[in-house]
CSV table of C-alpha atoms in Angstrom, one decimal:
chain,number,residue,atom,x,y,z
Z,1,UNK,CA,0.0,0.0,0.0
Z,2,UNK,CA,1.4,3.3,-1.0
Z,3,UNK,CA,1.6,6.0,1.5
Z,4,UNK,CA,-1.1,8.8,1.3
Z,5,UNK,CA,-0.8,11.6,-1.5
Z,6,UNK,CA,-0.2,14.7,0.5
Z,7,UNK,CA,1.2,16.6,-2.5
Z,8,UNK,CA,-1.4,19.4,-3.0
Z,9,UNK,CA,-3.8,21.6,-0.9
Z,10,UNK,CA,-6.5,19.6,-2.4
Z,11,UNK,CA,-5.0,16.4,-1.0
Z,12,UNK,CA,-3.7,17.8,2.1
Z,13,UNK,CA,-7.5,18.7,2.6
Z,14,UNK,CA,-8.6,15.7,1.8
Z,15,UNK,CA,-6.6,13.8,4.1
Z,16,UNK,CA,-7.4,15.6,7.2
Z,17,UNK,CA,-11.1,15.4,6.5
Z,18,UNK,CA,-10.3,11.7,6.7
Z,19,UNK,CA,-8.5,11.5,9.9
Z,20,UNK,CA,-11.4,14.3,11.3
Z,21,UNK,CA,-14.2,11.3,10.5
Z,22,UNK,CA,-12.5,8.2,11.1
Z,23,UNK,CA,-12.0,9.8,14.3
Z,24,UNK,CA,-15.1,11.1,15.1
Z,25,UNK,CA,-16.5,8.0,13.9
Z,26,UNK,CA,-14.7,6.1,16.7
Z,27,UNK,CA,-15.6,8.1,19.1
Z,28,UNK,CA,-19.2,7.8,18.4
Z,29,UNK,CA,-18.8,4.1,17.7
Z,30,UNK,CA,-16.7,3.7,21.2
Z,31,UNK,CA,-20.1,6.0,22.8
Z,32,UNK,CA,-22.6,4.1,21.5
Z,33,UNK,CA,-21.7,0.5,22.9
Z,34,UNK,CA,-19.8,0.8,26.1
Z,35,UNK,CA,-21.7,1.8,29.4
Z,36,UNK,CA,-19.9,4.4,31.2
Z,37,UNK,CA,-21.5,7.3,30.4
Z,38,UNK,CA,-23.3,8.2,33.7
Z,39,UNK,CA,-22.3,6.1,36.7
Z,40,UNK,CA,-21.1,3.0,34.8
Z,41,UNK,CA,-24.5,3.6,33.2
Z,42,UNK,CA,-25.0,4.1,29.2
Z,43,UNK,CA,-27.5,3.9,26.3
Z,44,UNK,CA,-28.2,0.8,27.3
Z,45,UNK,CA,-29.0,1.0,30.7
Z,46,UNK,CA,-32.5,0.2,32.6
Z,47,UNK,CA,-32.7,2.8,35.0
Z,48,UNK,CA,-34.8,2.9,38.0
Z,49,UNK,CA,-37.9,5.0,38.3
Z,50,UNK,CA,-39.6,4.2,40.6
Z,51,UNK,CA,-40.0,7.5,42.2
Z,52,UNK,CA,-42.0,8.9,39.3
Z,53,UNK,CA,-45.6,8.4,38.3
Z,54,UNK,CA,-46.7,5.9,35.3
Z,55,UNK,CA,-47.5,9.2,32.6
Z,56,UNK,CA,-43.2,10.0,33.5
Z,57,UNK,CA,-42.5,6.4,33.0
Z,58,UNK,CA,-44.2,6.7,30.0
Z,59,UNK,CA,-42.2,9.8,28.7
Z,60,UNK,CA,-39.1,8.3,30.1
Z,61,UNK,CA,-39.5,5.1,28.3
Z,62,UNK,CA,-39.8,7.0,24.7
Z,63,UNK,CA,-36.9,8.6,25.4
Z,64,UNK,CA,-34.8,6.3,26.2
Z,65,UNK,CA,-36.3,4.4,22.6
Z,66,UNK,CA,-35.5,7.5,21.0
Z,67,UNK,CA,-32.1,8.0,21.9
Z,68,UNK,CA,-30.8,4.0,21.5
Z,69,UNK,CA,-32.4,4.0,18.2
Z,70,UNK,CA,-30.7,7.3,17.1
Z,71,UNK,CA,-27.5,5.9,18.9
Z,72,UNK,CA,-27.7,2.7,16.4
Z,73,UNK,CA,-28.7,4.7,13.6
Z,74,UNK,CA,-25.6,7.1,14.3
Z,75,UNK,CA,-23.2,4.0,14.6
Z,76,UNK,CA,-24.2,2.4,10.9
Z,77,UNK,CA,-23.7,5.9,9.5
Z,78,UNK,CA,-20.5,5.9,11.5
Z,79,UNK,CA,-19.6,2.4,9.9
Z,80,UNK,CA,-19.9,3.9,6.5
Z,81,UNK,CA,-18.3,7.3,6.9
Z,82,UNK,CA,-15.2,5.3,8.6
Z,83,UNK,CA,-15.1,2.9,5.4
Z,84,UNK,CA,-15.0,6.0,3.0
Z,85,UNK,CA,-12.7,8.0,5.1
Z,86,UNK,CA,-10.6,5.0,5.0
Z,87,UNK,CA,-10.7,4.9,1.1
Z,88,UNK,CA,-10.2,8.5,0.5
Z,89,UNK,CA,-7.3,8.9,2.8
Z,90,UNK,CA,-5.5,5.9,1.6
Z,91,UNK,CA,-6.9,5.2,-2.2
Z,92,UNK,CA,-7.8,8.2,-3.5
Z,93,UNK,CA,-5.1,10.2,-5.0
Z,94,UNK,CA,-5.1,13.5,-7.7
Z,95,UNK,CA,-5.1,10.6,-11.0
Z,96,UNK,CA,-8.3,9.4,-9.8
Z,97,UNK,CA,-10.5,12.2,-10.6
Z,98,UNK,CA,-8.7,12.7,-13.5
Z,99,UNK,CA,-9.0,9.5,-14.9
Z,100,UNK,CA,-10.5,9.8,-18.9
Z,101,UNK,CA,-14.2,8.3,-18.2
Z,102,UNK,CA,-14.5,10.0,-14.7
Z,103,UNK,CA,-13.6,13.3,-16.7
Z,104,UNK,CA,-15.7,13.0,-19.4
Z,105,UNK,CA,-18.6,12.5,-17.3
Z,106,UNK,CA,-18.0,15.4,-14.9
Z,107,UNK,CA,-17.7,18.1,-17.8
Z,108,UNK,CA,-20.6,17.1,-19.3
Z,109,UNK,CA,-22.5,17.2,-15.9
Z,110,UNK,CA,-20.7,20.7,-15.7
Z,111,UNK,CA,-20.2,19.6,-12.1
Z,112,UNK,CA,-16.9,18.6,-10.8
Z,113,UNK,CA,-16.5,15.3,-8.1
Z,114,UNK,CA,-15.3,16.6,-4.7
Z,115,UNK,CA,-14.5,13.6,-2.3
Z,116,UNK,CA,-14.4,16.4,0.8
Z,117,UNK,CA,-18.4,17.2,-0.2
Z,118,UNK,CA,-19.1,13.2,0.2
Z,119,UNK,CA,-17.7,13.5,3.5
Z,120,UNK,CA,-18.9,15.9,5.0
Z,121,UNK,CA,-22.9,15.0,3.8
Z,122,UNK,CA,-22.0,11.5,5.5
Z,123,UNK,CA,-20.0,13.1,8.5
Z,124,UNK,CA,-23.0,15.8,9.1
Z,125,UNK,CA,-24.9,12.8,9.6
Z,126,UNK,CA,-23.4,10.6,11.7
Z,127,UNK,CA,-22.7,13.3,13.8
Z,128,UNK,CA,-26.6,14.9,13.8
Z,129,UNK,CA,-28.3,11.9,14.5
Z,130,UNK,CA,-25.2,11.0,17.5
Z,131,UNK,CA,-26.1,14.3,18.5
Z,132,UNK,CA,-29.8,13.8,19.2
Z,133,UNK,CA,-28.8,10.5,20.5
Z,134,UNK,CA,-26.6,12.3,23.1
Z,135,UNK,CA,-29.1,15.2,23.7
Z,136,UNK,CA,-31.9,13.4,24.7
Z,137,UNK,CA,-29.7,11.6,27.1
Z,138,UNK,CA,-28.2,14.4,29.1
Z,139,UNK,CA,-31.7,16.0,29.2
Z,140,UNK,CA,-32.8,12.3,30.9
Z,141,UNK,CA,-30.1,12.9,33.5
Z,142,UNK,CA,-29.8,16.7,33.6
Z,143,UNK,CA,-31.0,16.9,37.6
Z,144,UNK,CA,-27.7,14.4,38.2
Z,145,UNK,CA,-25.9,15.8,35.6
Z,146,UNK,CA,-26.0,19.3,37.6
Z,147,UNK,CA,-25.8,17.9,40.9
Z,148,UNK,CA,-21.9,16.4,40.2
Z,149,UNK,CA,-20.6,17.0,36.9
Z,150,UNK,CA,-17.5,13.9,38.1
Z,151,UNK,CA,-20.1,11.4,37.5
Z,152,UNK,CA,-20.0,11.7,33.7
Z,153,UNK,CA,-17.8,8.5,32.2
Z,154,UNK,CA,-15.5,7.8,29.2
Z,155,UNK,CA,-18.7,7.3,26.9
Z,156,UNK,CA,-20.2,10.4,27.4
Z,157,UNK,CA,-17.4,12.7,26.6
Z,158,UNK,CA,-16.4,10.4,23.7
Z,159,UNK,CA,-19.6,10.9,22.5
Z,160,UNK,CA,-19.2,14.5,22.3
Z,161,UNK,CA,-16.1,14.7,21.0
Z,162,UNK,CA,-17.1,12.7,18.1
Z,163,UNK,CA,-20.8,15.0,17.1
Z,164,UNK,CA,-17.9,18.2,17.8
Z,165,UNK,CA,-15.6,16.4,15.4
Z,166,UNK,CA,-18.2,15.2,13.0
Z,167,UNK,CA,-20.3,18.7,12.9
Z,168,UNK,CA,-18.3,21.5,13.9
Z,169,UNK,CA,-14.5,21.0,13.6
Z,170,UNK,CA,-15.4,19.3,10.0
Z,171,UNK,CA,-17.3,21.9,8.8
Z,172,UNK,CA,-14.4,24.5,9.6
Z,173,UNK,CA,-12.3,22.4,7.4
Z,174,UNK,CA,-14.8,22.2,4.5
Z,175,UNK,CA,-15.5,26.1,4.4
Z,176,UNK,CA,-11.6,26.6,4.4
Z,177,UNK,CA,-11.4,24.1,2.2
Z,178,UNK,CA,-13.7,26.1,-0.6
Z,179,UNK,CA,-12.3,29.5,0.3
Z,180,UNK,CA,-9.1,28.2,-0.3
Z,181,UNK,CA,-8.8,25.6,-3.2
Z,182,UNK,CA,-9.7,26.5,-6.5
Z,183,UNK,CA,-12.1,24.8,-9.0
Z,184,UNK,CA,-11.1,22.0,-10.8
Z,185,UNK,CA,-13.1,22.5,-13.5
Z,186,UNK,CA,-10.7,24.4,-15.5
Z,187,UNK,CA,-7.8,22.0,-15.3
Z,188,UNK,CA,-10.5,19.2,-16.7
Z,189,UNK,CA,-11.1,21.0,-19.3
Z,190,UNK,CA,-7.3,21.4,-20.5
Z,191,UNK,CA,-7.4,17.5,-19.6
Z,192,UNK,CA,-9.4,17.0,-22.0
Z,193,UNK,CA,-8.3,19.1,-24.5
Z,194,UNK,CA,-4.9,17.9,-24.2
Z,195,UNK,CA,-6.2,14.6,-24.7
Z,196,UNK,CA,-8.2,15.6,-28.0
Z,197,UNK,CA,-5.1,16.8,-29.3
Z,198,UNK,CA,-3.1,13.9,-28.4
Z,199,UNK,CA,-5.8,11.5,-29.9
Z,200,UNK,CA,-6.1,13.5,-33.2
Z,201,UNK,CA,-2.2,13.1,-33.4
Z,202,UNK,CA,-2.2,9.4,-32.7
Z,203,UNK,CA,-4.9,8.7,-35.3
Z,204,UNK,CA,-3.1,11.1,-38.3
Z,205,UNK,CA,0.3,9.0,-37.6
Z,206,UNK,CA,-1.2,5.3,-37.5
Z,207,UNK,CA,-3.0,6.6,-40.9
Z,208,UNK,CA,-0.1,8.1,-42.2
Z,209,UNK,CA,2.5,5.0,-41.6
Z,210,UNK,CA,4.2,3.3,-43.9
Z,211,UNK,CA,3.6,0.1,-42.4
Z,212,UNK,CA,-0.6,0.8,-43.1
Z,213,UNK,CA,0.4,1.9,-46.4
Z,214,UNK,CA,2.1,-1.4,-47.9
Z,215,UNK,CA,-1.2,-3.4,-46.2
Z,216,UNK,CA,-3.3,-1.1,-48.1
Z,217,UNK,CA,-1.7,-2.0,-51.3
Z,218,UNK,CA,-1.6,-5.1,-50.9
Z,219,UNK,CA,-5.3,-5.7,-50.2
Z,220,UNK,CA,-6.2,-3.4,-53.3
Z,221,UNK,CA,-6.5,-4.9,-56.4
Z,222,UNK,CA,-3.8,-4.7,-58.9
Z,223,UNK,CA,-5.1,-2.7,-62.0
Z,224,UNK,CA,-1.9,-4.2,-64.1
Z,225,UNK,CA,-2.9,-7.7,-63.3
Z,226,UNK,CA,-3.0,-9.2,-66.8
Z,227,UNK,CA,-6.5,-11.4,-67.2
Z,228,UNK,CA,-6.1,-15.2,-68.8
């Protein structure tokens, strides 16, 4: 495996928005299945309530279905956006959008392939659904919460490390990303020029060879061929 293309802004970019998901999508994964987030407690918890009234066990109990079916739904987006940061960090280099077919396409699309814009549409929402996940939780537990902030675990600040990862810090990157690096439109274009030109060349030499001649002639008919 060859070591990651870090040549350009575009790829320099590219590669941190990588490390900024598979990160955040560790930390969300790392959130969402291990119980310490309050009190060696976690999404998966059955906590007591039997101090509140059947309507609040009621309320409590949608909740607490609300948050560990965001909390799954977070970790299969997390799953994927891992995979293709994975893929763009390691596979993808400055050739591959380049390539002839790929090219072709995108010009006549008038719309160029940007692997960051990928990322961050799957990174957005691992992290937003994590995030409601997380919410939800803390506003369960908010009373406790208050009462001794040292009772919050591992899970729980994972958790939001990955959403502030996924969401905020990943954003930042995109929007410098598009101040800073230019369209790649234009050099797709000139691609493809190039290649018309190079193309046009090829074909007027392989015509033009002597080689194509002599097979030529010889597959003609001779007008001097005397008739018996």
């Amino acid at each position: 495996m060859e070591l990651p293309e870090l040549k350009d802004t575009i790829s320099r970019f590219r590669f941190t928005q990588s490390c900024v998901g598979l990160s955040g999508c560790l930390c969300v994964s790392y959130a969402v299945w291990t119980p310490f987030w309050l009190k060696d407690g976690g999404l998966w918890t059955e906590w007591n309530n039997t101090k509140r009234d059947s309507g609040s066990d009621a309320v409590i109990f949608n909740a607490l279905e609300a948050e560990r079916v965001f909390g799954v739904l977070s970790f299969l987006l997390a799953l994927s956006t891992g995979a293709l940061s994975l893929v763009f960090a390691l596979c993808w280099t400055s050739e591959t959008v380049r390539s002839y077919a790929n090219t072709r396409s995108l010009l006549m699309a008038r719309t160029a392939l940007y692997p960051t814009t990928l990322l961050l549409l799957t990174m957005s929402s691992t992290g937003f659904f994590f995030l409601l996940s997380w919410s939800i939780f803390t506003h369960q537990h908010s009373e406790e919460i208050h009462q001794d902030v040292s009772i919050l675990g591992s899970s729980y600040w994972l958790g939001a490390l990955g959403w502030i990862l996924l969401l905020v810090v990943e954003m930042i990157i995109f929007l410098a990303e598009q101040a800073i690096v230019p369209d790649i439109l234009e050099d797709l274009e000139k691609a493809v020029e190039s290649w018309r030109v190079t193309s046009q060349m090829s074909r007027s030499f392989s015509d033009g060879c002597p080689h194509n001649a002599v097979t030529k002639s010889k597959l003609a008919p001779n007008r001097y061929m005397s008739v018996t």
